[in-house]
XYZ file of C-alpha atoms in Angstrom:
724
model
C 93.525 116.508 84.201
C 92.234 119.994 85.166
C 94.440 122.134 87.383
C 93.984 121.664 91.102
C 92.771 124.778 92.866
C 91.592 125.607 96.332
C 88.015 126.864 96.227
C 87.618 127.489 99.910
C 89.473 128.483 103.023
C 91.105 125.518 104.713
C 92.741 125.970 108.119
C 96.361 126.952 107.519
C 95.727 126.591 103.773
C 98.211 129.293 102.777
C 100.601 129.045 105.737
C 103.434 128.388 106.096
C 104.789 129.403 102.684
C 107.872 127.194 102.891
C 108.672 123.612 103.934
C 112.403 123.095 103.989
C 113.728 124.048 100.558
C 110.298 123.765 98.931
C 108.097 126.765 98.268
C 104.486 125.783 98.829
C 102.028 126.663 96.109
C 98.296 126.024 96.019
C 96.509 123.905 98.594
C 95.524 120.466 97.333
C 93.554 119.347 100.354
C 93.519 119.036 104.107
C 92.786 116.500 106.796
C 92.742 116.125 110.540
C 96.528 116.010 110.783
C 97.769 118.453 108.173
C 97.468 120.357 104.923
C 98.830 119.152 101.573
C 100.280 121.691 99.161
C 101.532 121.463 95.622
C 105.233 122.313 95.398
C 108.183 121.977 93.047
C 111.774 120.948 93.625
C 114.752 122.930 92.294
C 114.867 120.579 89.312
C 111.192 121.114 88.552
C 109.905 117.859 90.077
C 106.270 118.287 91.117
C 105.661 117.343 94.732
C 102.799 117.049 97.191
C 103.984 118.369 100.551
C 102.082 117.615 103.721
C 102.597 120.116 106.536
C 101.393 119.136 110.003
C 98.891 121.421 111.727
C 100.450 123.740 114.305
C 98.423 122.205 117.142
C 99.959 118.793 116.447
C 103.440 120.200 115.929
C 103.365 121.336 119.561
C 102.466 117.843 120.791
C 105.599 115.780 121.635
C 103.647 112.525 121.383
C 102.428 113.349 117.898
C 105.942 114.340 116.834
C 107.226 110.962 118.002
C 104.506 109.167 116.051
C 105.158 111.249 112.953
C 108.901 110.571 113.151
C 108.313 106.821 113.363
C 105.807 106.890 110.522
C 108.132 108.812 108.197
C 110.879 106.257 108.853
C 108.492 103.395 108.086
C 107.083 105.123 105.000
C 110.499 105.066 103.372
C 110.457 101.264 103.472
C 107.333 100.845 101.344
C 107.941 100.100 97.658
C 107.573 103.177 95.464
C 106.314 101.101 92.538
C 102.814 101.087 94.008
C 102.754 104.204 96.209
C 103.689 107.875 96.009
C 107.416 107.759 96.891
C 108.762 109.870 99.743
C 111.163 112.458 98.322
C 112.068 114.393 101.462
C 110.861 114.922 105.025
C 111.728 116.780 108.209
C 109.793 115.480 111.226
C 111.886 117.730 113.520
C 111.011 121.031 111.814
C 108.938 123.626 113.714
C 106.086 122.464 111.471
C 106.901 118.823 110.563
C 106.485 118.045 106.877
C 106.856 115.298 104.323
C 107.174 115.608 100.545
C 106.001 112.878 98.172
C 105.987 112.635 94.413
C 102.932 114.287 92.839
C 101.104 111.667 90.743
C 98.259 112.631 88.440
C 95.124 110.583 88.153
C 91.660 110.193 89.694
C 90.950 108.064 92.704
C 88.932 104.899 92.161
C 86.098 106.535 94.112
C 86.106 109.539 91.769
C 86.290 107.324 88.681
C 83.321 105.188 89.721
C 81.296 108.198 90.795
C 81.997 110.094 87.585
C 81.945 107.300 85.007
C 80.221 104.355 86.643
C 81.529 100.867 87.520
C 84.606 99.517 85.755
C 84.141 97.108 82.899
C 85.159 93.505 83.457
C 88.606 93.710 81.823
C 89.621 96.909 83.574
C 88.310 95.599 86.892
C 90.694 92.651 86.631
C 93.645 94.835 85.698
C 93.060 97.243 88.559
C 92.472 94.376 90.995
C 95.660 92.581 89.963
C 97.634 95.807 90.348
C 96.203 96.411 93.812
C 96.966 92.839 94.852
C 100.570 93.253 93.734
C 100.720 96.548 95.615
C 99.524 94.873 98.812
C 102.035 92.079 98.341
C 104.908 94.578 98.292
C 103.456 96.661 101.125
C 103.171 93.571 103.326
C 106.711 92.563 102.430
C 107.859 95.780 104.085
C 106.065 94.744 107.282
C 103.283 97.289 106.813
C 99.530 96.750 107.136
C 97.496 99.509 105.481
C 94.284 99.098 107.549
C 92.343 101.701 105.533
C 92.278 100.488 101.939
C 89.209 101.978 100.240
C 88.278 103.430 96.820
C 89.314 106.910 97.914
C 92.798 105.601 98.716
C 93.390 103.996 95.317
C 94.793 106.313 92.673
C 94.359 105.283 89.018
C 97.683 106.493 87.631
C 98.740 106.014 84.038
C 101.176 103.232 84.927
C 98.755 101.349 87.156
C 96.933 101.776 90.464
C 98.703 103.355 93.416
C 97.777 102.698 97.043
C 97.832 105.943 98.999
C 96.963 107.310 102.460
C 98.859 104.958 104.747
C 97.570 107.047 107.612
C 98.926 107.552 111.081
C 96.590 106.766 113.978
C 93.777 109.313 113.966
C 91.509 108.537 116.924
C 89.810 111.930 116.757
C 88.504 111.183 113.262
C 87.053 107.750 114.045
C 83.336 107.213 114.509
C 83.295 103.820 116.227
C 84.598 102.919 119.655
C 85.418 99.749 121.531
C 86.102 99.229 125.186
C 89.789 99.721 124.536
C 89.547 102.815 122.337
C 88.592 103.938 118.859
C 88.892 101.880 115.732
C 91.010 102.821 112.751
C 89.567 102.524 109.275
C 86.450 103.111 107.180
C 83.604 100.782 108.274
C 82.374 99.563 104.833
C 85.908 98.399 103.986
C 87.030 97.123 107.384
C 87.515 93.432 108.143
C 85.566 91.733 110.958
C 88.689 91.515 113.127
C 89.075 95.305 112.985
C 85.807 95.563 114.905
C 86.330 92.518 117.124
C 90.083 92.404 117.759
C 91.559 95.746 116.598
C 94.928 95.056 118.178
C 95.348 91.815 116.259
C 94.790 93.199 112.769
C 97.209 91.734 110.235
C 97.762 91.634 106.463
C 94.607 89.562 105.953
C 92.523 92.638 106.834
C 93.928 94.364 103.747
C 92.836 91.386 101.617
C 89.303 91.733 103.006
C 89.394 95.439 102.128
C 90.665 94.585 98.642
C 87.635 92.371 98.108
C 85.309 95.157 99.258
C 87.081 97.695 97.022
C 86.699 95.454 93.973
C 82.995 94.930 94.695
C 82.636 98.723 94.794
C 84.570 99.068 91.538
C 82.356 96.439 89.886
C 78.970 97.649 91.151
C 79.318 101.214 92.445
C 78.521 100.110 96.001
C 80.207 98.052 98.674
C 79.384 94.482 99.749
C 78.064 95.916 103.031
C 75.956 99.036 102.698
C 74.106 101.282 105.142
C 73.982 104.929 106.131
C 74.862 103.931 109.680
C 78.450 102.853 110.426
C 77.118 100.770 113.306
C 74.826 98.783 111.014
C 77.701 98.355 108.567
C 79.856 97.037 111.408
C 77.176 94.482 112.265
C 76.878 93.436 108.620
C 80.635 93.031 108.226
C 80.856 90.803 111.291
C 77.669 88.742 110.840
C 76.178 88.987 107.324
C 77.165 87.528 103.965
C 78.456 90.071 101.436
C 76.105 91.300 98.724
C 77.871 90.396 95.457
C 74.979 91.222 93.137
C 76.370 92.709 89.929
C 79.878 91.268 90.307
C 81.068 89.335 87.210
C 80.155 85.704 87.824
C 83.652 84.307 87.363
C 85.003 86.666 90.047
C 82.392 85.854 92.687
C 84.254 82.842 94.186
C 87.515 84.800 94.463
C 85.908 87.873 96.045
C 83.881 85.691 98.393
C 87.172 84.190 99.630
C 88.639 87.681 100.073
C 85.583 88.610 102.173
C 85.714 85.524 104.403
C 85.017 86.232 108.075
C 87.990 84.153 109.244
C 91.330 85.756 108.234
C 92.852 82.306 107.715
C 90.302 81.568 104.968
C 91.340 84.534 102.794
C 93.788 84.186 99.914
C 97.147 85.939 99.951
C 97.651 89.027 97.761
C 99.859 86.890 95.546
C 97.030 84.384 94.982
C 94.626 87.207 94.120
C 97.152 88.745 91.749
C 97.764 85.459 89.941
C 94.040 84.696 89.669
C 93.188 88.105 88.233
C 96.130 88.237 85.846
C 95.267 84.770 84.549
C 91.717 85.967 83.925
C 92.966 89.018 82.027
C 95.631 87.895 79.540
C 95.619 91.228 77.756
C 96.506 93.172 80.879
C 100.219 93.142 80.194
C 99.599 95.023 76.945
C 97.403 97.751 78.402
C 99.478 100.867 79.027
C 96.715 102.463 81.038
C 96.828 99.845 83.783
C 100.095 98.005 83.346
C 101.082 95.588 86.090
C 104.872 95.482 86.402
C 106.516 92.160 85.647
C 107.703 90.012 88.522
C 111.073 90.985 89.919
C 113.759 88.611 91.039
C 114.202 84.949 90.376
C 111.091 83.575 92.050
C 107.380 84.124 91.592
C 107.245 86.422 94.570
C 110.785 87.451 95.378
C 111.486 89.662 98.370
C 114.265 91.909 97.178
C 115.728 94.949 98.889
C 114.102 98.019 97.421
C 114.091 101.762 98.035
C 111.317 102.537 100.479
C 108.494 104.959 99.896
C 105.426 106.482 101.481
C 103.104 109.411 100.955
C 101.515 112.498 102.465
C 97.913 113.015 103.577
C 94.772 114.987 102.991
C 91.250 113.765 103.625
C 89.394 116.532 101.820
C 90.288 117.871 98.346
C 88.998 120.657 96.186
C 89.060 121.659 92.563
C 89.527 118.433 90.639
C 91.047 115.026 91.035
C 93.525 114.539 93.791
C 97.125 113.362 93.515
C 98.530 110.507 95.532
C 100.344 112.905 97.775
C 97.128 114.711 98.593
C 95.750 111.778 100.541
C 98.440 109.434 101.689
C 99.916 109.223 105.156
C 102.858 107.202 106.484
C 102.078 103.516 106.986
C 100.575 101.779 109.935
C 102.433 98.704 111.066
C 100.923 95.552 112.320
C 100.632 95.211 116.043
C 101.922 92.168 117.936
C 99.336 89.369 117.971
C 99.036 86.526 120.423
C 97.028 84.199 118.211
C 99.349 84.023 115.221
C 97.478 81.073 113.727
C 94.768 83.463 112.574
C 97.319 85.239 110.418
C 98.455 82.176 108.485
C 97.332 82.005 104.869
C 94.760 79.331 104.114
C 96.963 78.321 101.211
C 99.416 76.767 103.662
C 96.814 74.516 105.281
C 97.016 71.785 102.674
C 100.706 71.256 103.339
C 100.622 71.612 107.108
C 101.324 67.942 107.670
C 104.055 67.724 105.046
C 107.327 66.127 106.087
C 110.042 68.531 107.187
C 113.514 68.061 105.751
C 116.272 69.254 108.042
C 119.803 69.919 106.846
C 122.806 71.681 108.317
C 124.527 74.566 106.579
C 128.180 75.381 106.972
C 129.048 78.891 108.252
C 128.032 81.435 105.678
C 126.082 78.839 103.672
C 122.335 79.441 103.438
C 121.681 76.048 101.940
C 122.253 72.501 103.127
C 125.557 70.873 103.884
C 127.503 69.076 106.566
C 128.161 70.573 109.979
C 131.609 71.722 110.929
C 133.363 69.056 112.990
C 134.584 71.481 115.627
C 132.587 73.772 117.875
C 135.223 76.504 118.063
C 137.402 78.380 115.609
C 141.184 78.525 115.850
C 141.141 81.699 117.951
C 138.753 80.171 120.493
C 135.615 81.907 119.247
C 132.467 79.821 119.087
C 131.872 78.542 115.573
C 128.683 79.874 113.948
C 126.215 77.511 112.328
C 122.967 77.689 110.405
C 120.236 75.078 109.942
C 117.374 75.553 107.466
C 114.180 74.070 108.877
C 112.232 73.730 105.644
C 108.816 72.351 104.858
C 107.069 71.869 101.556
C 105.316 75.242 101.731
C 108.555 77.027 102.588
C 106.767 79.374 104.983
C 106.962 80.451 108.591
C 109.621 81.283 111.141
C 110.781 78.713 113.722
C 110.604 79.642 117.412
C 113.256 78.316 119.780
C 114.470 77.961 123.322
C 117.968 76.889 124.301
C 120.009 75.241 127.017
C 123.776 74.932 127.271
C 123.774 71.745 125.201
C 120.747 71.909 122.928
C 118.419 74.182 121.000
C 114.736 73.166 120.889
C 112.511 74.642 118.194
C 109.000 74.458 116.865
C 108.623 74.974 113.134
C 105.758 75.103 110.622
C 104.499 71.571 110.087
C 106.378 69.901 112.922
C 105.891 69.632 116.670
C 109.495 70.114 117.750
C 113.119 69.520 116.790
C 116.258 69.252 118.906
C 119.497 70.703 117.506
C 122.848 70.183 119.182
C 124.138 73.529 120.457
C 127.729 72.910 119.362
C 127.166 72.536 115.635
C 123.420 72.508 114.881
C 123.141 68.841 113.995
C 119.663 67.379 114.357
C 119.280 65.003 117.312
C 115.580 64.251 116.791
C 112.373 65.596 115.316
C 108.876 65.096 116.684
C 105.810 64.362 114.544
C 103.959 66.708 112.229
C 100.955 68.699 113.379
C 98.124 70.418 111.547
C 99.143 73.961 112.411
C 101.025 75.410 109.430
C 102.132 78.451 111.411
C 104.056 76.390 113.946
C 103.783 77.274 117.607
C 105.206 79.449 120.327
C 108.730 78.721 121.465
C 108.834 75.521 123.531
C 109.614 75.771 127.237
C 111.669 73.474 129.453
C 109.679 72.841 132.612
C 109.297 69.868 134.931
C 112.241 68.212 133.203
C 110.265 68.044 129.943
C 109.910 70.140 126.808
C 106.486 71.796 126.861
C 105.100 72.452 123.361
C 101.796 74.105 122.416
C 100.844 74.919 118.790
C 99.785 78.515 118.094
C 96.069 79.019 118.470
C 95.543 75.883 120.552
C 95.515 72.190 119.725
C 97.188 69.474 121.772
C 99.737 70.517 124.348
C 102.549 67.959 124.474
C 105.292 67.343 127.010
C 108.298 65.727 125.330
C 111.373 63.982 126.663
C 114.171 66.442 125.772
C 116.631 63.588 125.168
C 114.509 61.447 122.843
C 111.589 63.608 121.717
C 109.073 61.009 122.893
C 105.733 62.237 124.222
C 105.514 61.762 127.998
C 102.056 63.248 128.360
C 99.639 65.368 126.332
C 96.432 67.304 126.853
C 93.809 68.752 124.508
C 94.029 72.517 124.947
C 91.832 73.545 122.020
C 88.996 74.720 124.265
C 91.204 77.116 126.211
C 91.994 80.750 125.480
C 95.663 80.401 126.437
C 98.268 77.921 127.630
C 101.033 79.253 129.865
C 104.025 77.483 131.334
C 104.758 79.099 134.686
C 107.369 77.586 136.938
C 106.640 73.875 137.300
C 103.057 74.263 136.112
C 101.238 74.258 132.801
C 98.294 76.644 133.089
C 95.235 76.070 130.911
C 93.340 79.358 130.914
C 89.707 79.481 129.780
C 88.045 82.537 128.273
C 85.917 82.985 131.395
C 88.992 83.025 133.670
C 88.920 79.399 134.865
C 92.420 78.081 135.501
C 93.535 74.439 135.422
C 97.058 74.022 136.806
C 98.793 70.864 135.557
C 101.999 69.420 136.921
C 104.570 70.052 134.173
C 106.324 66.739 134.891
C 103.271 64.432 134.913
C 100.329 66.318 133.409
C 98.231 65.653 136.504
C 95.841 68.382 137.611
C 97.321 70.017 140.700
C 94.485 72.447 141.309
C 91.777 74.537 139.639
C 90.726 78.082 140.400
C 88.402 80.783 139.154
C 90.377 83.824 138.036
C 89.573 87.027 136.193
C 88.706 86.835 132.506
C 91.444 88.303 130.329
C 94.231 87.788 132.861
C 97.834 87.330 131.689
C 99.716 84.902 133.933
C 103.374 85.310 134.881
C 105.600 83.217 137.140
C 107.919 84.813 139.685
C 110.798 82.381 140.412
C 110.486 81.163 143.981
C 107.408 83.315 144.447
C 103.706 83.390 143.596
C 101.948 83.161 140.271
C 100.878 86.606 139.097
C 97.718 87.457 137.156
C 97.682 90.824 135.366
C 94.192 91.953 134.294
C 93.387 95.337 132.701
C 89.957 96.823 133.344
C 87.460 96.988 130.483
C 87.965 100.731 129.985
C 91.745 100.574 130.301
C 91.851 102.977 133.243
C 93.304 100.486 135.736
C 95.008 97.113 135.964
C 94.715 94.532 138.735
C 97.743 92.458 139.713
C 96.840 89.412 141.804
C 99.080 86.762 143.349
C 98.181 83.126 144.000
C 100.130 80.339 145.676
C 101.656 78.001 143.049
C 101.162 74.882 145.202
C 97.375 75.102 145.627
C 96.090 78.255 143.871
C 95.200 80.132 147.075
C 94.753 83.896 146.557
C 97.561 85.743 148.390
C 97.160 89.432 147.613
C 95.834 91.849 145.027
C 96.904 95.345 143.934
C 95.051 97.798 141.700
C 97.365 100.000 139.620
C 96.492 102.999 137.473
C 96.545 102.692 133.707
C 96.500 100.034 131.010
C 99.400 97.721 131.896
C 100.853 94.528 130.425
C 103.468 92.327 132.134
C 107.113 92.055 131.136
C 108.888 88.737 131.633
C 110.756 87.324 133.370
C 109.635 88.525 136.793
C 112.083 88.644 139.713
C 112.009 90.567 142.989
C 109.917 93.041 141.002
C 107.301 92.725 138.288
C 107.797 95.122 135.406
C 104.894 96.271 133.271
C 104.454 98.396 130.159
C 102.011 101.294 130.442
C 100.103 102.070 127.236
C 97.407 104.463 126.112
C 94.160 103.330 124.518
C 95.740 103.439 121.039
C 98.463 100.981 122.012
C 101.349 103.445 122.362
C 103.604 102.623 125.322
C 104.751 105.685 127.256
C 106.221 104.303 130.503
C 107.684 101.306 132.307
C 106.145 100.473 135.694
C 107.921 98.555 138.481
C 105.905 96.752 141.169
C 107.986 95.481 144.107
C 107.214 91.894 145.051
C 109.803 91.294 147.759
C 108.752 94.028 150.191
C 105.617 94.252 152.270
C 104.559 97.622 150.875
C 104.471 96.659 147.183
C 105.790 100.056 146.138
C 105.246 101.209 142.567
C 107.676 103.165 140.376
C 106.690 104.660 137.049
C 109.489 105.564 134.607
C 108.291 107.618 131.609
C 109.785 107.150 128.140
C 111.103 110.172 126.272
C 108.666 109.431 123.437
C 105.840 106.883 123.080
C 106.541 103.553 121.387
C 104.100 101.830 119.050
C 103.609 98.038 119.267
C 106.031 97.715 122.155
C 107.598 94.440 123.252
C 109.916 94.139 126.218
C 112.061 91.839 128.319
C 113.487 92.357 131.795
C 117.150 91.775 132.657
C 117.538 92.397 136.370
C 116.439 95.974 137.057
C 116.729 96.939 133.387
C 113.874 96.638 130.924
C 114.621 96.714 127.205
C 111.762 97.847 124.981
C 111.404 97.534 121.212
C 108.836 99.261 119.050
C 107.589 99.543 115.491
C 109.900 101.555 113.306
C 113.019 100.137 114.952
C 113.154 101.828 118.371
C 115.188 100.063 121.087
C 115.133 101.577 124.572
C 116.810 100.700 127.862
C 115.144 101.682 131.156
C 116.760 101.126 134.574
C 113.845 101.006 136.998
C 116.099 101.156 140.082
C 118.368 104.037 139.001
C 118.364 107.595 140.316
C 117.718 106.685 143.928
C 114.909 104.290 143.064
C 113.052 106.726 140.825
C 114.234 104.979 137.664
C 115.594 106.478 134.465
C 115.724 105.886 130.747
C 119.345 104.987 129.964
C 119.384 105.294 126.192
C 117.336 105.050 123.031
C 118.560 103.717 119.684
C 116.701 104.074 116.388
C 117.843 101.035 114.404
C 115.892 101.948 111.210
C 114.479 98.392 111.084
C 110.777 98.302 110.242
C 110.119 95.500 112.743
C 112.023 94.165 115.732
C 111.497 91.133 117.923
C 111.300 91.134 121.677
C 114.849 91.777 122.947
C 117.171 89.429 124.823
C 120.045 90.666 126.988
C 123.296 89.023 128.070
C 127.077 89.037 127.478
C 127.099 92.834 127.767
C 124.766 93.272 124.800
C 121.113 93.431 123.842
C 120.105 91.221 120.917
C 117.077 91.684 118.647
C 115.932 90.074 115.403
C 114.695 92.253 112.556
C 111.987 91.548 110.003
C 114.523 90.909 107.236
C 116.255 88.155 109.207
C 119.177 90.155 110.582
C 120.347 89.682 114.160
C 121.384 92.985 115.748
C 123.696 93.350 118.745
C 123.622 96.583 120.748
C 126.041 97.550 123.518
C 124.022 97.261 126.724
C 125.804 100.149 128.449
C 126.022 102.697 125.648
C 123.134 101.802 123.353
C 125.291 101.662 120.216
C 125.106 99.072 117.458
C 128.142 96.766 117.736
C 127.293 94.051 115.217
C 124.728 92.640 112.830
C 124.378 89.519 110.718
C 123.387 89.307 107.063
C 119.696 89.415 106.068
C 117.991 86.036 105.735
C 114.842 86.482 103.677
C 112.797 83.786 102.000
C 113.128 83.884 98.208
C 109.575 82.839 97.425
C 106.154 84.279 98.098
C 106.164 83.854 101.888
C 108.259 86.861 102.856
C 106.159 88.326 105.653
C 105.444 86.597 108.929
C 103.273 88.128 111.639
C 105.428 86.383 114.228
C 109.018 87.482 114.861
C 110.454 85.266 117.640
C 112.993 86.682 120.054
C 116.607 85.457 120.031
C 117.738 83.276 122.946
C 121.099 83.052 124.712
C 122.740 79.911 126.079
C 126.254 78.511 126.302
C 127.895 81.708 125.085
C 125.877 81.688 121.860
C 122.932 83.734 120.705
C 120.416 81.721 118.711
C 117.991 83.365 116.316
C 115.494 82.501 113.590
C 114.686 84.187 110.289
C 112.017 84.453 107.550
C 113.959 82.029 105.346
C 113.085 79.324 107.893
C 116.591 79.037 109.306
C 117.846 78.688 112.867
C 121.347 80.046 113.373
C 123.837 80.498 116.192
C 126.520 83.168 116.584
C 129.149 83.942 119.199
C 127.406 86.288 121.628
C 130.716 87.733 122.822
C 132.013 88.685 119.367
C 129.235 90.482 117.435
C 131.804 92.629 115.621
C 132.863 89.543 113.664
C 129.411 88.463 112.489
């Protein structure tokens, strides 16, 4: 490889001369966010060091984003990326150092030497699929996989440039802001539903990258990004020139519906099977499977990379292009994120067994509910199905825990020891559903993405009434009503006890409905440009409009509502920067806005009285008292848990509880914001290690109940997290 040299003047190309302990040498490249330099460690290790531009270093919001991205980058497996060696996001000029890896990008290789031959195409594709599998295991979605972000290293392909959000560099806009990615390699949902982009978008990009590697062009090709966007959404891919035996696989990768695409593991297996000599090729070796299963999720050192969009003087290293990883945003329609491979086993029978405390397998329940010292006895129940995928979602009362699980409508577990009281029939939704809700004396269950809403007898599990909800955009249980919300805003309010239609109304399209106990139903509707949000109230008995308020900013409701409705205020890129309180009990409807000390990506929140607890990507947990400081509100504390993903929080028993992506349950002191307990990780041992849905824990009867990626439901003593 020829030496890398700067042949032109980049902004800040030679300044600063130092990043931490590393002396910066020649400039490797630059991008919109920073400059990447070659450097060496004291031991002689060659590094690529990204230094943030001075203009961004002075921006507190950017610093917060960079800090979160560095933390997330460390979680990504270094086997398939440029590992993070060191970083200081708090330096006057924030920087991050990654291992310097030699090799051309796939884009440079194809441009300089033409398309890859059939055997090498399979080896590179299998390596990229394995890379995506490990990246997704860490809870990261790349969102910008393209030939320029694939480095052909000697030990196999490396995925680089995990990129922080760069709205200034994007060319395409939507009503809610700019899109992230490169149009010829973006999935349809990135244009249509950018806030719901999940791991399947990376599989679509993988298919497009392999078409480019095989033919020298993409499956969608035009000089105009707008025409490309139309082609991606509406047209069939052009696979002319792709080896015939790979056409069916790549066509599946490029399916318009995310649920129709294969998983990275399926792609990896298919390509490795088609290339039996790959394991013997030292130029593109795919590491052997780790762990005991075919797709084991093991704890690994995390890794990430630096960034530069433009390079000069030769082929670029991994560190010259890569940025910290994006993380998947919360998605309401989780069914779209379920692998099509699970569909065939959706109706499989579910075997339920009870595990003794500390036992992750089956077993008999403990006969007593309490331990000798009076503490509540923990229990764990694996809710398994044939596919072994998905996370249950639960609600709880003092005497029972009700859950939905992949392949089954609902199950009732006894709160004392986790024994199964009953299970309801199988359904065709492999991803399960949202947590069931007790309303109208019945258990209200709706599968994710629609289907038949069922109201079950909580004592027997028998169906008392049901309604086809597949033609509706959302189903909400609010107070004693089940609301069927159509895409055009039409609202059918059903009696939760009988299923009878109480009333119908015409609301605003895109409204999110929230119940206020003893008060009106609330509809929260952001404007198309995100500049304002309308909050309207209707009478729950007949749907009469009561009042309407227009608030500034892009707001989303926080539940449960009480005397006040809390809302999260976000910018057009989805970063939450404030909590808003709207008074419901007074005549004036006063509004209080409490800013956060730093923006939070992919925020989720729950209200507990006047306090709102907010979680964000990268492990942030924040407490905001909206009534403190004489009614002006104040942020109480902020804890960085270092978890890549957190669930929506739940508060009670003097603590705040959150589930993490690796199956741990975390307990945080509600007053001080310090970690006071955590359970062991509970990861699935097979190929299904990442779930787009991470249900919140629930509290009842002195216990906190949580679910995990291994498919288990478990209960712990909420008052004694130090003993977990």
